[in-house]
Each structure stands twice: as C-alpha cells, then as structure tokens.
Amino acid sequence: MQATRGSGGVKVTGPLLAAASAEARVRLLMNAHALAVPRGRLIIAQDAEADRLFILLQGSVGLGFADEDGAATMVEILAPGEAFPLSAALLRLPHPVSATALAPCRLVAIPAEDLREAAAADPALMHTAIEQMTRQWRLLADQVVDLKTRDATQRAARFLLRRLSAPRGAVEIPEPRGAIAARLGMTPESLSRALHGLEAAGLLRLHARRVDVPDRAALLRAAQPRAGASQGARRV
Amino acid sequence: MQATRGSGGVKVTGPLLAAASAEARVRLLMNAHALAVPRGRLIIAQDAEADRLFILLQGSVGLGFADEDGAATMVEILAPGEAFPLSAALLRLPHPVSATALAPCRLVAIPAEDLREAAAADPALMHTAIEQMTRQWRLLADQVVDLKTRDATQRAARFLLRRLSAPRGAVEIPEPRGAIAARLGMTPESLSRALHGLEAAGLLRLHARRVDVPDRAALLRAAQPRAGASQGARRV
DNA sequence: CGGGGGCGTTGATTCAGATCAACGCGGCCC
DNA sequence: GGGCCGCGTTGATCTGAATCAACGCCCCCG
C-alpha cells in the first residue's frame, strides 16, 4: 500500500517524519499502512507489546490507565500529528497505557522494527524522538501542576485554550464529555458546570461538539489561579 | 579531581553509568566533578540552560515548577541514583523546572557536552537514557493517576510504600514535610493528618525523620482506592 | 413511526480537604 | 543561657467538588 498518503488523501506528516532524512523516511514508510478507526475502539490494549508506532493523522486518541483495582483515568489526549507509543516502540517494551479512539481516527502504523532501524541510522530522527518524549514529559508535568493548583473551572478553561491559538475562534470538541472530564480529573457533572459557568460569564459559547471563544485573552485571564492561591504551592 | 569516587568515598553509580561502555564512562567522568549541597539550596534555576547533567548520589532533590502567576508545585522528588535533567542536557535545552536540595546532597556534575558525545558514540548509553526518560514519564503518569483517583491518605501511604521494598522496615524522610505535601498535592496540614491517621490505624509509627512500617502489606491495602471509587475514572 | 438507551445536563446533599488560627517544640543565633 | 523563629501539629470552620438522583434530548434500532 502506498503510505505517504492516507486513503483519504491526507498527507502523512508530524514532527517525527518531518525530521527524518530521506532514507529514514523511506524505511519508516516502506511497510507502513494507514488505517481508520471508529470512535470508541481500543487501539492499543494496556500492557500490550509495542510492535507498531502509530501516528495520528485525524481524530483524537485518549491514553488511559486502568489500575489493577479498577480505577481508570485518562492520562492524555493526543492531537493529530502525535506519534505513540514512541518510547515503548523504540525500546521494544510493553506499554502500560491503553489507547482509545475518542473520535473517528485516521492513523498510520509503522512497524516498531523499522522505527528502531531508522532511528539508529538517522541521528536527526533520534534527536527528534527524544524531543517528542521530552515534550510529552512536560505536558504531563503541566497537567500535574494543573491538578495541584487550579480548580475545575480553570482546568476546563485551560483545556480549551490549548486548542485555540487564534485570539478568537471555534474549538472543536469531538471527544465525549466524560473522556474530557477524566482527562481533567473531574466528574462529567463538574465539567458541565464549569463549562456552563464560563458561558454564563460570557467567556464562551457552547455548542454540541464545538465551543466558540469570542476573546481568548479574557478566557486566559479566567484560567489563572486567583492571587494568593496556594495548595501544593510551597517555597522551601 | 578524581570523580569516580565522591569526596565522601561514595562510588559514582546509577543506571546511566552502569550501562555505558568503558570508553563512554571515561568520557563522562573525565571532566566531571563532585559537589555537596546543603538542604534548601537551589541546584538548578527554572529555565536555566542545561549545561551539566547531575547524578544524585546521596540526599534528595525536588523538581519544582513555579508558574508565571506564582503558583509553585513540587513535580517530582528524586532519589539517589537518578540523573537530571537528562533530556534537557541531551538536547541542550533550557529546562523549565527548578531543582532544589530537599536534604543535604552529594552529587556529580557532568558537562552536557560530554554527555552528548558519549551518548552519540555509545548506543547502549543512548538506549539507557531513553529508558530513564520513559521511566520518568511513567512516574509522572502514576502521579497523575494518584491525584485523580486517590484521596490524601492513600497518596501519603503510597508515597511511603515506594520507599520501602522490604515487607517491613523503616523509611527515611529527610525532606521537609511541606515539600512532601507539595509533591503529593495537598497542604502540610492534610499530610500531617493523613500520616497521623495511618499511625492511629496501627499501620505505621511516626518519628522525626523516619517512619517505621510494621507491615508493608497492610499499608498497601490502605493505599488502594475503596471499591466503587470513581472520579476521573471512565470507561468510554 | 415509536420506543429505548446513552449522553449531557441540572438540582440537592454530603464530604474531603483547604483555610484560618493557634500552639508546642527544637534548633539557632545572639 | 535565653529568646526567637521556623516547622510540624492540632482544632474549627468553610467551600469546591463528588455523590446521588432525576430529567430532557437525540440518535439508533426495531
């Protein structure tokens, strides 16, 4: 199968492939194949062997953690362009998080073997892979800070802000509310109240699977912790 | 300075050095120097350039995040053997978290330059570096799960458990309570209550800078979420 | 075309943990 | 040796968010 274009005519891109040398890219895509996944489908089971690297082209993928005692959490929600599970595929390790399609997805699967060979042969690719892993770490660190220092409304606001770069515009929210609530560390009820609270404050306008933000700066202001907030905050 | 041994006669070890080839190790330690740091001292300022890799030999280092609006959090507490900031040193990037000595520390500093050269020349070292970064990611993911699904007492119990491998024994807690509370996402008051609650339940015995755990299994049981607990938990 | 069920929302109540306040103890400096 | 200050602890109160409960809506299926 021709993999430089997904079956929908979508160009296969992302930081990883962009950084790879021409030869490395050929190796990566040689045995790659595109696939479409319907919403709700499990893409990677928890603790499964990482035999393929996925690159998300379209849609939304949730990284979940199911504790041995049944507690499940959404650790991260991936946007198009992201590759996963990078480190597990590089190290040929089982990866402890499951991946689920939170919206209809289109992705590319690359054999882990090819990734390893390409990374070993191409320093730039290896460098970018490390960069991506570093980025993932920082995103998680941000999330930890959010959970420790910001309340439900602020977290909801920041979630929307991360999806909006323009000073005003629409944010698409294809994933179910419950998944977003799990990602933000709150119940669906609380998320609903937070969102409607922001709407009542005139900071956004809610639609079915879209949110309109009239003024990014104003929403950003609402996402900041009130002065004097503390909690996990500490000066040692 | 002879760096294969710290000035206290401590052997310089850790996963990174253990995995490096003989030549790579020479390169890493060639310009390395040992240093001692008193409690409370800032080791790396936030957003500083990562010109050195530190390996913690003794003591405890806290990775902190100070938000632009003043909210500060303890993202991670490093134990002896850990190297930081690995990814920033590998990529020659500024790293957004500060590092503070939470107890008197002894560490080794390796020029980032040497690390990069050694990693480029030694695939095993590079492999281990990626392994360590992966480990760091998983620790953070665990922390996210903790914050989302476990209450203060359970988080405190799990924090102690991670420091105790034996079925019973003593856990040293050299770092100030406030730093631990910040790491666990609660106030010092809540940590105190959690700890004393566990002691009242007979699961541990509190001392100044030490906690005795008579029965690891029992404490582990107390750290599990009650059946039916939910919160961020979601099945999509 | 008429149920049925999942998802999102809203309301009432409860509870864990933050906040505010005060105190004891120990180390350190003077 | 005495007083001060920072840390850890304890108590009282308050609040944000979970929980419990119920309802409307839309989409899918029969």
Coordinates of C-alpha atoms in Angstrom, one line a residue, chain A residues 75-232:
Chain A
V75 CA -3.8 10.5 31.3
E76 CA -3.5 12.3 28.0
I77 CA -5.5 13.2 24.9
L78 CA -3.4 13.2 21.7
A79 CA -4.0 15.6 18.8
P80 CA -3.2 14.9 15.1
G81 CA 0.5 14.8 14.4
E82 CA 1.4 13.0 17.6
A83 CA 3.2 9.6 17.5
F84 CA 2.6 7.0 20.1
P85 CA 3.8 5.0 21.8
L86 CA 7.2 6.4 21.0
S87 CA 9.3 5.2 23.8
A88 CA 7.8 1.8 24.0
A89 CA 8.3 1.2 20.3
L90 CA 11.8 2.5 20.4
L91 CA 12.6 0.2 23.3
R92 CA 10.5 -2.8 22.3
L93 CA 8.7 -2.7 25.6
P94 CA 5.1 -3.3 26.6
H95 CA 3.5 0.0 27.4
P96 CA 1.3 0.3 30.4
V97 CA -1.3 2.7 29.0
S98 CA -4.1 1.8 26.7
A99 CA -5.0 3.9 23.7
T100 CA -8.6 4.5 22.6
A101 CA -10.1 6.4 19.8
L102 CA -12.2 9.3 21.3
A103 CA -13.3 10.3 17.8
P104 CA -13.2 8.7 14.4
C105 CA -9.5 8.4 13.7
R106 CA -7.2 8.1 10.8
L107 CA -3.7 6.9 11.5
V108 CA -0.6 5.3 10.2
A109 CA 1.0 2.3 11.7
I110 CA 4.8 1.8 11.3
P111 CA 6.4 -1.5 12.4
A112 CA 8.5 -0.9 15.5
E113 CA 11.3 -2.7 13.9
D114 CA 11.6 -0.1 11.1
L115 CA 11.4 2.7 13.6
R116 CA 14.3 1.3 15.6
E117 CA 16.5 0.8 12.5
A118 CA 15.7 4.2 11.1
A119 CA 16.4 5.9 14.5
A120 CA 19.7 4.1 14.8
A121 CA 20.7 5.2 11.4
D122 CA 19.5 8.7 11.5
P123 CA 20.7 10.9 14.3
A124 CA 18.3 13.7 13.4
L125 CA 15.4 11.3 13.8
M126 CA 16.7 10.1 17.1
H127 CA 17.1 13.7 18.3
T128 CA 13.5 14.5 17.3
A129 CA 12.2 11.4 19.0
I130 CA 13.9 12.4 22.2
E131 CA 12.5 15.9 21.7
Q132 CA 9.0 14.4 21.4
M133 CA 9.4 12.4 24.6
T134 CA 10.6 15.5 26.4
R135 CA 7.5 17.3 25.2
Q136 CA 5.3 14.5 26.5
W137 CA 7.0 14.8 29.9
R138 CA 6.4 18.5 30.0
L139 CA 2.8 18.1 29.1
L140 CA 2.3 15.6 31.9
A141 CA 4.2 17.9 34.3
D142 CA 1.8 20.7 33.3
Q143 CA -1.1 18.5 34.0
V144 CA 0.3 17.7 37.4
V145 CA 0.6 21.4 38.1
D146 CA -2.9 22.0 36.9
L147 CA -4.3 19.3 39.1
K148 CA -2.5 20.6 42.2
T149 CA -3.0 24.3 41.8
R150 CA -6.1 25.0 39.7
D151 CA -9.8 24.4 40.3
A152 CA -12.2 22.7 38.0
T153 CA -13.2 25.8 36.1
Q154 CA -9.7 26.9 35.5
R155 CA -8.7 23.5 34.3
A156 CA -11.6 23.4 31.9
A157 CA -10.7 26.8 30.5
R158 CA -7.0 25.9 30.0
F159 CA -8.1 22.7 28.2
L160 CA -10.0 24.8 25.7
L161 CA -7.2 27.4 25.4
R162 CA -4.7 24.8 24.4
R163 CA -6.8 24.0 21.4
L164 CA -7.1 27.6 20.3
S165 CA -4.2 29.6 19.0
A166 CA -6.1 32.5 17.4
P167 CA -7.2 35.4 19.5
R168 CA -10.8 34.3 18.9
G169 CA -12.4 31.4 17.1
A170 CA -14.0 28.0 17.4
V171 CA -12.7 25.0 19.3
E172 CA -13.8 21.5 18.1
I173 CA -14.5 19.0 20.8
P174 CA -15.2 15.7 19.1
E175 CA -14.5 13.6 22.2
P176 CA -17.2 12.6 24.6
R177 CA -17.6 14.9 27.7
G178 CA -16.8 12.0 30.0
A179 CA -13.4 11.5 28.4
I180 CA -12.5 15.1 28.8
A181 CA -13.7 15.1 32.4
A182 CA -11.5 12.1 33.0
R183 CA -8.5 13.9 31.4
L184 CA -9.1 16.9 33.6
G185 CA -9.5 15.0 36.8
M186 CA -13.2 15.8 37.5
T187 CA -16.6 14.2 37.0
P188 CA -18.7 14.9 33.9
E189 CA -21.1 16.8 36.1
S190 CA -18.4 19.1 37.3
L191 CA -17.1 19.6 33.8
S192 CA -20.6 20.5 32.7
R193 CA -21.0 23.0 35.5
A194 CA -17.5 24.5 34.8
L195 CA -18.3 25.0 31.1
H196 CA -21.7 26.4 31.7
G197 CA -20.3 28.7 34.3
L198 CA -17.8 30.1 31.8
E199 CA -20.6 30.5 29.3
A200 CA -22.7 32.4 31.8
A201 CA -19.7 34.7 32.4
G202 CA -19.7 35.4 28.6
L203 CA -16.3 33.9 28.1
L204 CA -17.5 31.3 25.6
R205 CA -20.5 29.9 23.8
L206 CA -21.3 26.2 23.9
H207 CA -22.5 24.1 21.0
A208 CA -22.9 20.4 20.6
R209 CA -19.3 19.5 19.6
R210 CA -17.9 22.9 19.3
V211 CA -17.1 25.9 21.6
D212 CA -16.8 29.4 20.3
V213 CA -14.4 31.7 22.1
P214 CA -15.0 35.3 21.5
D215 CA -12.0 36.6 23.4
R216 CA -9.0 34.3 24.0
A217 CA -7.3 36.8 26.3
A218 CA -10.4 37.0 28.6
L219 CA -10.6 33.3 28.8
L220 CA -6.9 33.1 29.6
R221 CA -7.5 35.5 32.5
A222 CA -10.2 33.3 33.9
A223 CA -7.8 30.3 33.7
Q224 CA -5.3 31.9 36.0
P225 CA -5.4 31.0 39.7
R226 CA -6.6 33.8 41.9
A227 CA -3.8 35.6 43.6
G228 CA -2.9 34.1 46.9
A229 CA -4.0 30.6 45.9
S230 CA -1.7 28.0 47.4
Q231 CA -2.4 24.4 47.9
G232 CA 0.6 22.4 46.6

